[in-house]
Amino acid sequence: MDGADSSRPGWVDVVEQAVAAAAAHPAGPPPAADEWPDAFSVPLRPFLAGAEELLAAAARRHLAPNQVELRALTESFTAVLARRLARIAARAIVRELEMARTDGDLVGADGRQRFADFIARLSARPGLVALVGRYPVLARLLGTASQHATEAAVELLARFGADRTAIVGALLGGVDPGPVVAVRPGLGDPHRRGRTVSVVEFADGRQVIYRPRSPQALARFGAVVDWLNERVPDVRLRTPAVLARPGYGWVEFVAHRPLDHAGQAADFYRREGVLLAALYATRAIDIHCENLIASADQPVLIDVETLFHPLLPAGHTVTADPAAAALAASVRRTGLLPYLTVGEYGTLDYSGMGGDPGETRPDGVLDWDPPATDTTRLVRRAAPFPGARNRPYVGAELLDSADHEAAVLAGFRLGYDAIVRDRAAFTELLQECRDVEIRVVARRSGGYARLLDESTGPDLLGDVDDWDKALSTLREASAHHPLWHALAPYEIADLRSGDIPLLTSHPGTRDVWAATGERMPDLLDRSGLAGAVSTVEAMDEVDRGDQEWIISASLAARRPVGGHRGGPALPGPSTVVDAEPGRLLAAACGLADQIVARGMTQREADGRGGRVNWIGLQVVEDTRWMVLPMGASLGDGYLGVALFLAQLAELTGIARYAEVARRAVGPVPTLWAVLGGRPDLLSAIGCGGTTGLGGIAYGLARLSTLLGDATLGEWAETAVELSATAAPAPASPGWTTGRAGCLAAMAAVRDELGSTAAARLAEACADRLVELVERTDGRCAEDGEPVLPGFATGPAGVGWALARFAESGADPRYARAARHAVARAGAPADAIADRSYGWCSGAAGLLLARTGLAGDPTVRSVLPRLADRPVLRDLSLCHGELGIAEALIVAEAAVRGRTARQVRRRRAGQILAAVNQHAPYCGTPGGIATPGLLNGLAGIGYGLLRLGFAERVPSILLLQPTPRKPAEALAQFTR
């Protein structure tokens, strides 16, 4: 700064000037503040005085008197700076408050008066001197932040003064906007010594955006949009006007404006689909809700500095996953499609199509509790997201992309096909971007910000070495990651300056540049331009179909989970066909072929096929849908898919089904190696039968038999050991996630493999469940908690598991507890009356539970009622038709009557007709095809096998072991 001694850091001068500017003695109580940044900024106002002077001087130097309102300008700037300084100092201020209260130094009749006294004392020179003296690192941070923000604002004003005439002509329609009345920094993260995207506001209310880095990427993307506008009829996509200058630029301010009428929604989303195609072809990322503006029927991108983003290696993965790699290279990588960010405090769709107001911020916010008293402390709490300007609206109604899938897909096809038709010209257009500066995003900005925030703890601010060690945790986290390891020193240097680290590159190079301009040669495996050209070269009908599925699935994921009800019936009258086993088998093969075709394959070095995995639309924690690479679970992971394929291979003799099944489960040993040292993860996964380790043990044991592979049996034994470790953790008693499912799975593994470890764990689970049934009077729920409906989570599944275990001739108390739990589970007839039919939470599950009790009259009476209704559109195992069919199959075996057989055969014919005449509707929003077992194609296929070959194909919903021939059973018994 002016007059500073160049031999020492500039922040020292800033701190000294602030101390000199502070009042010599405490003034009266400060004005009451509703928010902690306003209260804590009061003692830091002396840091603003020098900033105001420098900013006013720069305005006088670069602007005519009629071009700026000085007071309004400086107030707008210092209001933002004050809150930033308050955030830096907040933890130290709270520590000082605690010490003053403990020492009895505060004056006042109550906590609020004592807090005001503390702020008044801290605002005087002795208080400020004591603060920066006790926390020298805080002095450095405050001085640096103030210095950098002020220098950046002065630079902005100098550039604006030089460019004002051009700005008026290029961005404001040639109409003079009057004087500048506000400069508001902080529209983005601070980089390169506190520079941020800022808004400049004029007296007539109009605004322009200042970008302290080159806006050439935005300008070049405008050329891509112009290219598409010439080739896609009636799309007329809009991009903001850009005034580029060397190293910085000015951008048109785009207002969030409503649609004129609801009919324009289709136009908006069709244009957004075209944009998505362009972003996919240019390998853009990070197009989140704050980078796009819905301006009437135009989706306008205002920040595309991450075009041509190189594909960076993943940080920490269990093993190379071809599905994860495919998803990372897909349209999902753009950030425009809906995708949940999950954090400690909540989940938020932060995508370009998301940004829902009222959803919970994943990282929470910092707040004071209680506010403005001498016992105030800082806490991080959940907080609602205020929303963004990216979504179209009509009146007060905010529109949702999930309701406009057809328009998004139509636009995507238009843009995609235009690029494919003129691939050479589009590639030439990409080549012209090779020297544009782009940003490289190695880690989430939110992670950097959280590290900066946590590094302001008072225990770190007293010694620069302690503070530096806190920032250097980034280096430790990067030790085993080659790219992160190389970047860490530069990232830490940026953090020391109070900046969010900035890394840049150019599409035509593999080099990366630090914020200082230092070059890291050949750091990338492949340039961003090479990646984009490769993407364009690979665009064809197959790729377009893959991307369209991801688009549809991502939009469907915005739908609510829906409470496990099967939904509406198929349109029109139910059709019945002859469901003889061969036809059912052929239909199952058709589904298997779809699954195999959707599989992503990792190629080994010798060219042979390696691991296979799938991208699925999956339920997470029973609350949200997400598009994810499939994990290992039985219910929605690759293990369930593999089990279907292996069962089909056993029935048909088609070797490729067995081969894909075996390759799908290849990563299991690596997974075991990770989980063996992570009891916390074992507890999180749990021992359950569908989503937990119990189900994994079951699936591997059955695969061992079906594929004739003893190694898989060994893996299953490991899963049993891990299940035993997870079982004691607090868990639900239910089938899906808890001990009932674990009991059934372990009983099956015992029978499948002769596993003594599984037998022991089964008995331990049974004992715990009996205790629960007796203690809760069969409700299987604690006092005050509701009895959960259905088989998957409630007492029905507990009762069936205990009834099956009791068949082994064990203690009769297991059978008694089973009857008690089933009785409390509810009546199937009541569920039918409520139109809740499914296995998971409806009548089918309740009926299944009663089949485990010998002689229960309910089974015979309810069976025809469950089948005498229209076929559901949802054909899935979980809450659709094939889960209901499982109850019909098991009930038929229980009652052994012609009527039951006729009911089952007729229903099989209706289901087969539905599979053949309609797209197989999965248990997903809109019936989107997904590979998994409970909600997807694998489960529908497995259900068809059950309908045709019940004596050879055991129930996967009931975790039954492989049926054995008499000789095999005798050999198993005598081992």
PDB file of C-alpha atoms in Angstrom, residues 685-931:
ATOM      1  CA  ILE A 685     -23.349 -51.211   6.155  1.00  0.00           C
ATOM      2  CA  GLY A 686     -24.937 -53.457   8.753  1.00  0.00           C
ATOM      3  CA  CYS A 687     -25.727 -57.143   8.731  1.00  0.00           C
ATOM      4  CA  GLY A 688     -29.086 -56.976   6.925  1.00  0.00           C
ATOM      5  CA  GLY A 689     -30.386 -59.401   4.370  1.00  0.00           C
ATOM      6  CA  THR A 690     -31.009 -57.094   1.418  1.00  0.00           C
ATOM      7  CA  THR A 691     -28.740 -54.086   1.815  1.00  0.00           C
ATOM      8  CA  GLY A 692     -26.220 -55.439   4.319  1.00  0.00           C
ATOM      9  CA  LEU A 693     -23.425 -57.941   4.743  1.00  0.00           C
ATOM     10  CA  GLY A 694     -25.827 -60.795   5.424  1.00  0.00           C
ATOM     11  CA  GLY A 695     -27.258 -60.476   1.934  1.00  0.00           C
ATOM     12  CA  ILE A 696     -23.760 -60.322   0.468  1.00  0.00           C
ATOM     13  CA  ALA A 697     -22.819 -63.543   2.255  1.00  0.00           C
ATOM     14  CA  TYR A 698     -25.982 -65.179   0.925  1.00  0.00           C
ATOM     15  CA  GLY A 699     -25.380 -64.015  -2.645  1.00  0.00           C
ATOM     16  CA  LEU A 700     -21.773 -65.191  -2.708  1.00  0.00           C
ATOM     17  CA  ALA A 701     -22.705 -68.571  -1.242  1.00  0.00           C
ATOM     18  CA  ARG A 702     -25.351 -69.114  -3.903  1.00  0.00           C
ATOM     19  CA  LEU A 703     -23.012 -67.959  -6.653  1.00  0.00           C
ATOM     20  CA  SER A 704     -20.451 -70.453  -5.408  1.00  0.00           C
ATOM     21  CA  THR A 705     -22.957 -73.244  -6.018  1.00  0.00           C
ATOM     22  CA  LEU A 706     -24.350 -71.941  -9.305  1.00  0.00           C
ATOM     23  CA  LEU A 707     -20.952 -71.230 -10.846  1.00  0.00           C
ATOM     24  CA  GLY A 708     -19.154 -74.191  -9.255  1.00  0.00           C
ATOM     25  CA  ASP A 709     -16.528 -71.830  -7.826  1.00  0.00           C
ATOM     26  CA  ALA A 710     -15.194 -72.694  -4.362  1.00  0.00           C
ATOM     27  CA  THR A 711     -13.385 -69.355  -4.175  1.00  0.00           C
ATOM     28  CA  LEU A 712     -16.717 -67.572  -4.001  1.00  0.00           C
ATOM     29  CA  GLY A 713     -17.613 -69.794  -1.067  1.00  0.00           C
ATOM     30  CA  GLU A 714     -14.464 -68.620   0.712  1.00  0.00           C
ATOM     31  CA  TRP A 715     -15.481 -65.016   0.050  1.00  0.00           C
ATOM     32  CA  ALA A 716     -18.883 -65.834   1.505  1.00  0.00           C
ATOM     33  CA  GLU A 717     -17.240 -67.124   4.681  1.00  0.00           C
ATOM     34  CA  THR A 718     -15.402 -63.819   4.975  1.00  0.00           C
ATOM     35  CA  ALA A 719     -18.722 -62.033   4.586  1.00  0.00           C
ATOM     36  CA  VAL A 720     -20.081 -64.146   7.449  1.00  0.00           C
ATOM     37  CA  GLU A 721     -17.180 -63.036   9.655  1.00  0.00           C
ATOM     38  CA  LEU A 722     -17.761 -59.395   8.766  1.00  0.00           C
ATOM     39  CA  SER A 723     -21.493 -59.790   9.388  1.00  0.00           C
ATOM     40  CA  ALA A 724     -20.716 -61.109  12.863  1.00  0.00           C
ATOM     41  CA  THR A 725     -18.668 -57.973  13.513  1.00  0.00           C
ATOM     42  CA  ALA A 726     -21.464 -55.717  12.247  1.00  0.00           C
ATOM     43  CA  ALA A 727     -24.345 -57.555  13.944  1.00  0.00           C
ATOM     44  CA  PRO A 728     -23.784 -56.269  17.519  1.00  0.00           C
ATOM     45  CA  ALA A 729     -23.949 -52.642  16.346  1.00  0.00           C
ATOM     46  CA  PRO A 730     -27.248 -50.813  16.943  1.00  0.00           C
ATOM     47  CA  ALA A 731     -29.451 -51.902  14.072  1.00  0.00           C
ATOM     48  CA  SER A 732     -33.039 -52.277  13.057  1.00  0.00           C
ATOM     49  CA  PRO A 733     -34.467 -55.730  13.631  1.00  0.00           C
ATOM     50  CA  GLY A 734     -35.934 -55.847  10.146  1.00  0.00           C
ATOM     51  CA  TRP A 735     -35.258 -57.962   7.102  1.00  0.00           C
ATOM     52  CA  THR A 736     -33.650 -55.415   4.790  1.00  0.00           C
ATOM     53  CA  THR A 737     -31.121 -53.784   7.094  1.00  0.00           C
ATOM     54  CA  GLY A 738     -31.226 -55.733  10.342  1.00  0.00           C
ATOM     55  CA  ARG A 739     -31.047 -59.005  12.208  1.00  0.00           C
ATOM     56  CA  ALA A 740     -34.065 -60.727  10.682  1.00  0.00           C
ATOM     57  CA  GLY A 741     -32.435 -60.599   7.274  1.00  0.00           C
ATOM     58  CA  CYS A 742     -29.105 -61.600   8.769  1.00  0.00           C
ATOM     59  CA  LEU A 743     -30.728 -64.618  10.453  1.00  0.00           C
ATOM     60  CA  ALA A 744     -32.303 -65.804   7.190  1.00  0.00           C
ATOM     61  CA  ALA A 745     -29.099 -65.190   5.239  1.00  0.00           C
ATOM     62  CA  MET A 746     -26.944 -67.060   7.732  1.00  0.00           C
ATOM     63  CA  ALA A 747     -29.370 -69.989   7.810  1.00  0.00           C
ATOM     64  CA  ALA A 748     -29.109 -70.149   4.001  1.00  0.00           C
ATOM     65  CA  VAL A 749     -25.295 -69.949   4.043  1.00  0.00           C
ATOM     66  CA  ARG A 750     -25.252 -72.690   6.666  1.00  0.00           C
ATOM     67  CA  ASP A 751     -27.303 -74.918   4.384  1.00  0.00           C
ATOM     68  CA  GLU A 752     -25.499 -73.857   1.201  1.00  0.00           C
ATOM     69  CA  LEU A 753     -21.921 -74.234   2.405  1.00  0.00           C
ATOM     70  CA  GLY A 754     -22.150 -76.148   5.661  1.00  0.00           C
ATOM     71  CA  SER A 755     -20.709 -73.097   7.411  1.00  0.00           C
ATOM     72  CA  THR A 756     -20.435 -73.458  11.185  1.00  0.00           C
ATOM     73  CA  ALA A 757     -19.681 -69.748  11.527  1.00  0.00           C
ATOM     74  CA  ALA A 758     -22.934 -68.935   9.747  1.00  0.00           C
ATOM     75  CA  ALA A 759     -24.797 -71.380  12.001  1.00  0.00           C
ATOM     76  CA  ARG A 760     -23.431 -69.666  15.109  1.00  0.00           C
ATOM     77  CA  LEU A 761     -24.327 -66.200  13.858  1.00  0.00           C
ATOM     78  CA  ALA A 762     -27.809 -67.378  12.867  1.00  0.00           C
ATOM     79  CA  GLU A 763     -28.431 -68.643  16.393  1.00  0.00           C
ATOM     80  CA  ALA A 764     -27.110 -65.430  17.926  1.00  0.00           C
ATOM     81  CA  CYS A 765     -29.430 -63.357  15.711  1.00  0.00           C
ATOM     82  CA  ALA A 766     -32.370 -65.607  16.533  1.00  0.00           C
ATOM     83  CA  ASP A 767     -31.753 -65.215  20.260  1.00  0.00           C
ATOM     84  CA  ARG A 768     -31.627 -61.434  19.990  1.00  0.00           C
ATOM     85  CA  LEU A 769     -34.827 -61.370  17.946  1.00  0.00           C
ATOM     86  CA  VAL A 770     -36.657 -63.572  20.440  1.00  0.00           C
ATOM     87  CA  GLU A 771     -35.621 -61.180  23.209  1.00  0.00           C
ATOM     88  CA  LEU A 772     -36.947 -58.278  21.153  1.00  0.00           C
ATOM     89  CA  VAL A 773     -40.273 -59.955  20.399  1.00  0.00           C
ATOM     90  CA  GLU A 774     -40.810 -60.845  24.032  1.00  0.00           C
ATOM     91  CA  ARG A 775     -39.761 -57.419  25.305  1.00  0.00           C
ATOM     92  CA  THR A 776     -41.968 -55.488  22.851  1.00  0.00           C
ATOM     93  CA  ASP A 777     -44.990 -57.814  22.919  1.00  0.00           C
ATOM     94  CA  GLY A 778     -44.356 -58.790  19.310  1.00  0.00           C
ATOM     95  CA  ARG A 779     -44.298 -55.215  17.962  1.00  0.00           C
ATOM     96  CA  CYS A 780     -40.546 -55.322  17.269  1.00  0.00           C
ATOM     97  CA  ALA A 781     -40.533 -51.579  17.931  1.00  0.00           C
ATOM     98  CA  GLU A 782     -39.659 -49.618  21.046  1.00  0.00           C
ATOM     99  CA  ASP A 783     -42.275 -47.785  23.063  1.00  0.00           C
ATOM    100  CA  GLY A 784     -43.514 -44.740  21.214  1.00  0.00           C
ATOM    101  CA  GLU A 785     -42.350 -46.043  17.847  1.00  0.00           C
ATOM    102  CA  PRO A 786     -44.915 -47.233  15.288  1.00  0.00           C
ATOM    103  CA  VAL A 787     -45.110 -50.865  14.196  1.00  0.00           C
ATOM    104  CA  LEU A 788     -43.576 -50.831  10.718  1.00  0.00           C
ATOM    105  CA  PRO A 789     -45.706 -52.379   7.979  1.00  0.00           C
ATOM    106  CA  GLY A 790     -44.784 -55.175   5.628  1.00  0.00           C
ATOM    107  CA  PHE A 791     -42.004 -57.696   5.343  1.00  0.00           C
ATOM    108  CA  ALA A 792     -38.922 -55.564   4.711  1.00  0.00           C
ATOM    109  CA  THR A 793     -38.819 -53.585   7.956  1.00  0.00           C
ATOM    110  CA  GLY A 794     -41.516 -54.768  10.327  1.00  0.00           C
ATOM    111  CA  PRO A 795     -42.401 -57.762  12.512  1.00  0.00           C
ATOM    112  CA  ALA A 796     -43.561 -59.789   9.484  1.00  0.00           C
ATOM    113  CA  GLY A 797     -39.969 -60.340   8.349  1.00  0.00           C
ATOM    114  CA  VAL A 798     -38.855 -61.016  11.917  1.00  0.00           C
ATOM    115  CA  GLY A 799     -41.581 -63.612  12.308  1.00  0.00           C
ATOM    116  CA  TRP A 800     -40.787 -65.395   9.048  1.00  0.00           C
ATOM    117  CA  ALA A 801     -37.047 -65.544   9.839  1.00  0.00           C
ATOM    118  CA  LEU A 802     -37.739 -67.016  13.278  1.00  0.00           C
ATOM    119  CA  ALA A 803     -40.271 -69.500  11.864  1.00  0.00           C
ATOM    120  CA  ARG A 804     -37.753 -70.729   9.331  1.00  0.00           C
ATOM    121  CA  PHE A 805     -35.062 -71.034  11.973  1.00  0.00           C
ATOM    122  CA  ALA A 806     -37.469 -72.969  14.192  1.00  0.00           C
ATOM    123  CA  GLU A 807     -37.832 -75.609  11.452  1.00  0.00           C
ATOM    124  CA  SER A 808     -34.338 -76.852  12.257  1.00  0.00           C
ATOM    125  CA  GLY A 809     -35.742 -78.383  15.444  1.00  0.00           C
ATOM    126  CA  ALA A 810     -34.358 -75.767  17.736  1.00  0.00           C
ATOM    127  CA  ASP A 811     -35.885 -74.499  20.966  1.00  0.00           C
ATOM    128  CA  PRO A 812     -39.713 -74.091  20.635  1.00  0.00           C
ATOM    129  CA  ARG A 813     -39.458 -70.514  21.876  1.00  0.00           C
ATOM    130  CA  TYR A 814     -38.366 -69.514  18.351  1.00  0.00           C
ATOM    131  CA  ALA A 815     -41.652 -70.766  16.920  1.00  0.00           C
ATOM    132  CA  ARG A 816     -43.642 -69.046  19.666  1.00  0.00           C
ATOM    133  CA  ALA A 817     -41.867 -65.754  19.035  1.00  0.00           C
ATOM    134  CA  ALA A 818     -42.437 -66.174  15.290  1.00  0.00           C
ATOM    135  CA  ARG A 819     -46.194 -66.553  15.740  1.00  0.00           C
ATOM    136  CA  HIS A 820     -46.306 -63.598  18.113  1.00  0.00           C
ATOM    137  CA  ALA A 821     -44.433 -61.300  15.695  1.00  0.00           C
ATOM    138  CA  VAL A 822     -46.517 -62.357  12.681  1.00  0.00           C
ATOM    139  CA  ALA A 823     -49.722 -61.785  14.604  1.00  0.00           C
ATOM    140  CA  ARG A 824     -48.663 -58.231  15.421  1.00  0.00           C
ATOM    141  CA  ALA A 825     -47.554 -57.516  11.846  1.00  0.00           C
ATOM    142  CA  GLY A 826     -51.069 -56.910  10.591  1.00  0.00           C
ATOM    143  CA  ALA A 827     -53.617 -58.648   8.424  1.00  0.00           C
ATOM    144  CA  PRO A 828     -53.026 -59.066   4.670  1.00  0.00           C
ATOM    145  CA  ALA A 829     -56.704 -58.341   4.019  1.00  0.00           C
ATOM    146  CA  ASP A 830     -56.382 -54.925   5.629  1.00  0.00           C
ATOM    147  CA  ALA A 831     -53.401 -54.107   3.424  1.00  0.00           C
ATOM    148  CA  ILE A 832     -55.356 -55.173   0.332  1.00  0.00           C
ATOM    149  CA  ALA A 833     -58.195 -52.889   1.387  1.00  0.00           C
ATOM    150  CA  ASP A 834     -55.636 -50.091   1.653  1.00  0.00           C
ATOM    151  CA  ARG A 835     -54.391 -50.906  -1.885  1.00  0.00           C
ATOM    152  CA  SER A 836     -50.963 -51.752  -0.523  1.00  0.00           C
ATOM    153  CA  TYR A 837     -50.044 -54.986  -2.248  1.00  0.00           C
ATOM    154  CA  GLY A 838     -46.263 -55.284  -2.350  1.00  0.00           C
ATOM    155  CA  TRP A 839     -43.699 -57.530  -0.696  1.00  0.00           C
ATOM    156  CA  CYS A 840     -41.817 -54.777   1.105  1.00  0.00           C
ATOM    157  CA  SER A 841     -44.645 -53.031   2.962  1.00  0.00           C
ATOM    158  CA  GLY A 842     -47.935 -54.504   1.795  1.00  0.00           C
ATOM    159  CA  ALA A 843     -50.185 -57.532   1.647  1.00  0.00           C
ATOM    160  CA  ALA A 844     -47.777 -59.811  -0.217  1.00  0.00           C
ATOM    161  CA  GLY A 845     -45.177 -59.529   2.527  1.00  0.00           C
ATOM    162  CA  LEU A 846     -47.762 -60.124   5.230  1.00  0.00           C
ATOM    163  CA  LEU A 847     -49.038 -63.189   3.371  1.00  0.00           C
ATOM    164  CA  LEU A 848     -45.487 -64.520   2.989  1.00  0.00           C
ATOM    165  CA  ALA A 849     -44.964 -64.188   6.728  1.00  0.00           C
ATOM    166  CA  ARG A 850     -48.065 -66.308   7.381  1.00  0.00           C
ATOM    167  CA  THR A 851     -46.897 -69.059   5.017  1.00  0.00           C
ATOM    168  CA  GLY A 852     -44.154 -69.742   7.545  1.00  0.00           C
ATOM    169  CA  LEU A 853     -46.772 -70.681  10.151  1.00  0.00           C
ATOM    170  CA  ALA A 854     -48.203 -74.149   9.598  1.00  0.00           C
ATOM    171  CA  GLY A 855     -51.956 -74.209   9.094  1.00  0.00           C
ATOM    172  CA  ASP A 856     -52.605 -70.465   9.038  1.00  0.00           C
ATOM    173  CA  PRO A 857     -56.065 -70.161   7.420  1.00  0.00           C
ATOM    174  CA  THR A 858     -55.348 -66.639   6.190  1.00  0.00           C
ATOM    175  CA  VAL A 859     -53.133 -67.948   3.406  1.00  0.00           C
ATOM    176  CA  ARG A 860     -55.892 -69.784   1.540  1.00  0.00           C
ATOM    177  CA  SER A 861     -58.476 -67.025   1.924  1.00  0.00           C
ATOM    178  CA  VAL A 862     -56.284 -64.087   0.956  1.00  0.00           C
ATOM    179  CA  LEU A 863     -54.479 -65.665  -1.999  1.00  0.00           C
ATOM    180  CA  PRO A 864     -57.225 -65.150  -4.652  1.00  0.00           C
ATOM    181  CA  ARG A 865     -57.956 -61.637  -3.411  1.00  0.00           C
ATOM    182  CA  LEU A 866     -54.316 -60.664  -3.861  1.00  0.00           C
ATOM    183  CA  ALA A 867     -54.369 -61.866  -7.468  1.00  0.00           C
ATOM    184  CA  ASP A 868     -57.829 -60.629  -8.453  1.00  0.00           C
ATOM    185  CA  ARG A 869     -56.979 -57.057  -9.444  1.00  0.00           C
ATOM    186  CA  PRO A 870     -55.422 -55.193 -12.406  1.00  0.00           C
ATOM    187  CA  VAL A 871     -51.734 -55.717 -13.107  1.00  0.00           C
ATOM    188  CA  LEU A 872     -49.586 -52.942 -11.702  1.00  0.00           C
ATOM    189  CA  ARG A 873     -47.433 -50.837 -13.990  1.00  0.00           C
ATOM    190  CA  ASP A 874     -44.569 -51.539 -11.541  1.00  0.00           C
ATOM    191  CA  LEU A 875     -43.335 -55.087 -12.151  1.00  0.00           C
ATOM    192  CA  SER A 876     -40.475 -55.037  -9.633  1.00  0.00           C
ATOM    193  CA  LEU A 877     -39.748 -57.428  -6.802  1.00  0.00           C
ATOM    194  CA  CYS A 878     -39.829 -54.804  -4.091  1.00  0.00           C
ATOM    195  CA  HIS A 879     -43.300 -53.308  -4.328  1.00  0.00           C
ATOM    196  CA  GLY A 880     -44.427 -54.418  -7.763  1.00  0.00           C
ATOM    197  CA  GLU A 881     -46.073 -57.391  -9.425  1.00  0.00           C
ATOM    198  CA  LEU A 882     -43.223 -59.879  -9.167  1.00  0.00           C
ATOM    199  CA  GLY A 883     -42.895 -59.340  -5.428  1.00  0.00           C
ATOM    200  CA  ILE A 884     -46.612 -60.091  -5.189  1.00  0.00           C
ATOM    201  CA  ALA A 885     -46.125 -63.103  -7.455  1.00  0.00           C
ATOM    202  CA  GLU A 886     -43.561 -64.424  -4.974  1.00  0.00           C
ATOM    203  CA  ALA A 887     -46.285 -64.539  -2.346  1.00  0.00           C
ATOM    204  CA  LEU A 888     -48.550 -66.443  -4.766  1.00  0.00           C
ATOM    205  CA  ILE A 889     -45.805 -68.987  -5.477  1.00  0.00           C
ATOM    206  CA  VAL A 890     -45.010 -69.607  -1.822  1.00  0.00           C
ATOM    207  CA  ALA A 891     -48.701 -69.673  -0.876  1.00  0.00           C
ATOM    208  CA  GLU A 892     -49.399 -72.235  -3.603  1.00  0.00           C
ATOM    209  CA  ALA A 893     -46.748 -74.518  -2.123  1.00  0.00           C
ATOM    210  CA  ALA A 894     -48.191 -73.980   1.353  1.00  0.00           C
ATOM    211  CA  VAL A 895     -51.832 -74.804   0.576  1.00  0.00           C
ATOM    212  CA  ARG A 896     -51.212 -77.308  -2.287  1.00  0.00           C
ATOM    213  CA  GLY A 897     -54.573 -76.880  -3.976  1.00  0.00           C
ATOM    214  CA  ARG A 898     -55.789 -76.592  -7.566  1.00  0.00           C
ATOM    215  CA  THR A 899     -57.283 -73.178  -6.927  1.00  0.00           C
ATOM    216  CA  ALA A 900     -53.969 -71.808  -5.716  1.00  0.00           C
ATOM    217  CA  ARG A 901     -52.222 -73.270  -8.749  1.00  0.00           C
ATOM    218  CA  GLN A 902     -54.760 -71.727 -11.122  1.00  0.00           C
ATOM    219  CA  VAL A 903     -54.427 -68.339  -9.422  1.00  0.00           C
ATOM    220  CA  ARG A 904     -50.664 -68.421  -9.779  1.00  0.00           C
ATOM    221  CA  ARG A 905     -50.738 -69.572 -13.435  1.00  0.00           C
ATOM    222  CA  ARG A 906     -53.257 -66.925 -14.463  1.00  0.00           C
ATOM    223  CA  ARG A 907     -51.222 -64.223 -12.789  1.00  0.00           C
ATOM    224  CA  ALA A 908     -48.067 -65.500 -14.457  1.00  0.00           C
ATOM    225  CA  GLY A 909     -49.796 -65.158 -17.827  1.00  0.00           C
ATOM    226  CA  GLN A 910     -50.833 -61.584 -17.072  1.00  0.00           C
ATOM    227  CA  ILE A 911     -47.321 -60.641 -15.951  1.00  0.00           C
ATOM    228  CA  LEU A 912     -45.711 -62.239 -18.998  1.00  0.00           C
ATOM    229  CA  ALA A 913     -48.113 -60.334 -21.247  1.00  0.00           C
ATOM    230  CA  ALA A 914     -47.172 -57.112 -19.477  1.00  0.00           C
ATOM    231  CA  VAL A 915     -43.456 -57.822 -19.967  1.00  0.00           C
ATOM    232  CA  ASN A 916     -43.952 -58.563 -23.667  1.00  0.00           C
ATOM    233  CA  GLN A 917     -46.373 -55.754 -24.471  1.00  0.00           C
ATOM    234  CA  HIS A 918     -44.989 -52.927 -22.344  1.00  0.00           C
ATOM    235  CA  ALA A 919     -41.507 -51.691 -21.575  1.00  0.00           C
ATOM    236  CA  PRO A 920     -40.625 -53.555 -18.370  1.00  0.00           C
ATOM    237  CA  TYR A 921     -41.584 -51.045 -15.755  1.00  0.00           C
ATOM    238  CA  CYS A 922     -39.107 -51.018 -12.910  1.00  0.00           C
ATOM    239  CA  GLY A 923     -39.875 -49.858  -9.391  1.00  0.00           C
ATOM    240  CA  THR A 924     -38.365 -46.475 -10.140  1.00  0.00           C
ATOM    241  CA  PRO A 925     -39.856 -43.045 -10.874  1.00  0.00           C
ATOM    242  CA  GLY A 926     -41.421 -43.281 -14.318  1.00  0.00           C
ATOM    243  CA  GLY A 927     -40.407 -46.946 -14.512  1.00  0.00           C
ATOM    244  CA  ILE A 928     -36.893 -45.989 -15.665  1.00  0.00           C
ATOM    245  CA  ALA A 929     -34.988 -49.176 -16.475  1.00  0.00           C
ATOM    246  CA  THR A 930     -32.304 -49.947 -13.906  1.00  0.00           C
ATOM    247  CA  PRO A 931     -30.309 -53.171 -13.559  1.00  0.00           C
TER     248      PRO A 931
END
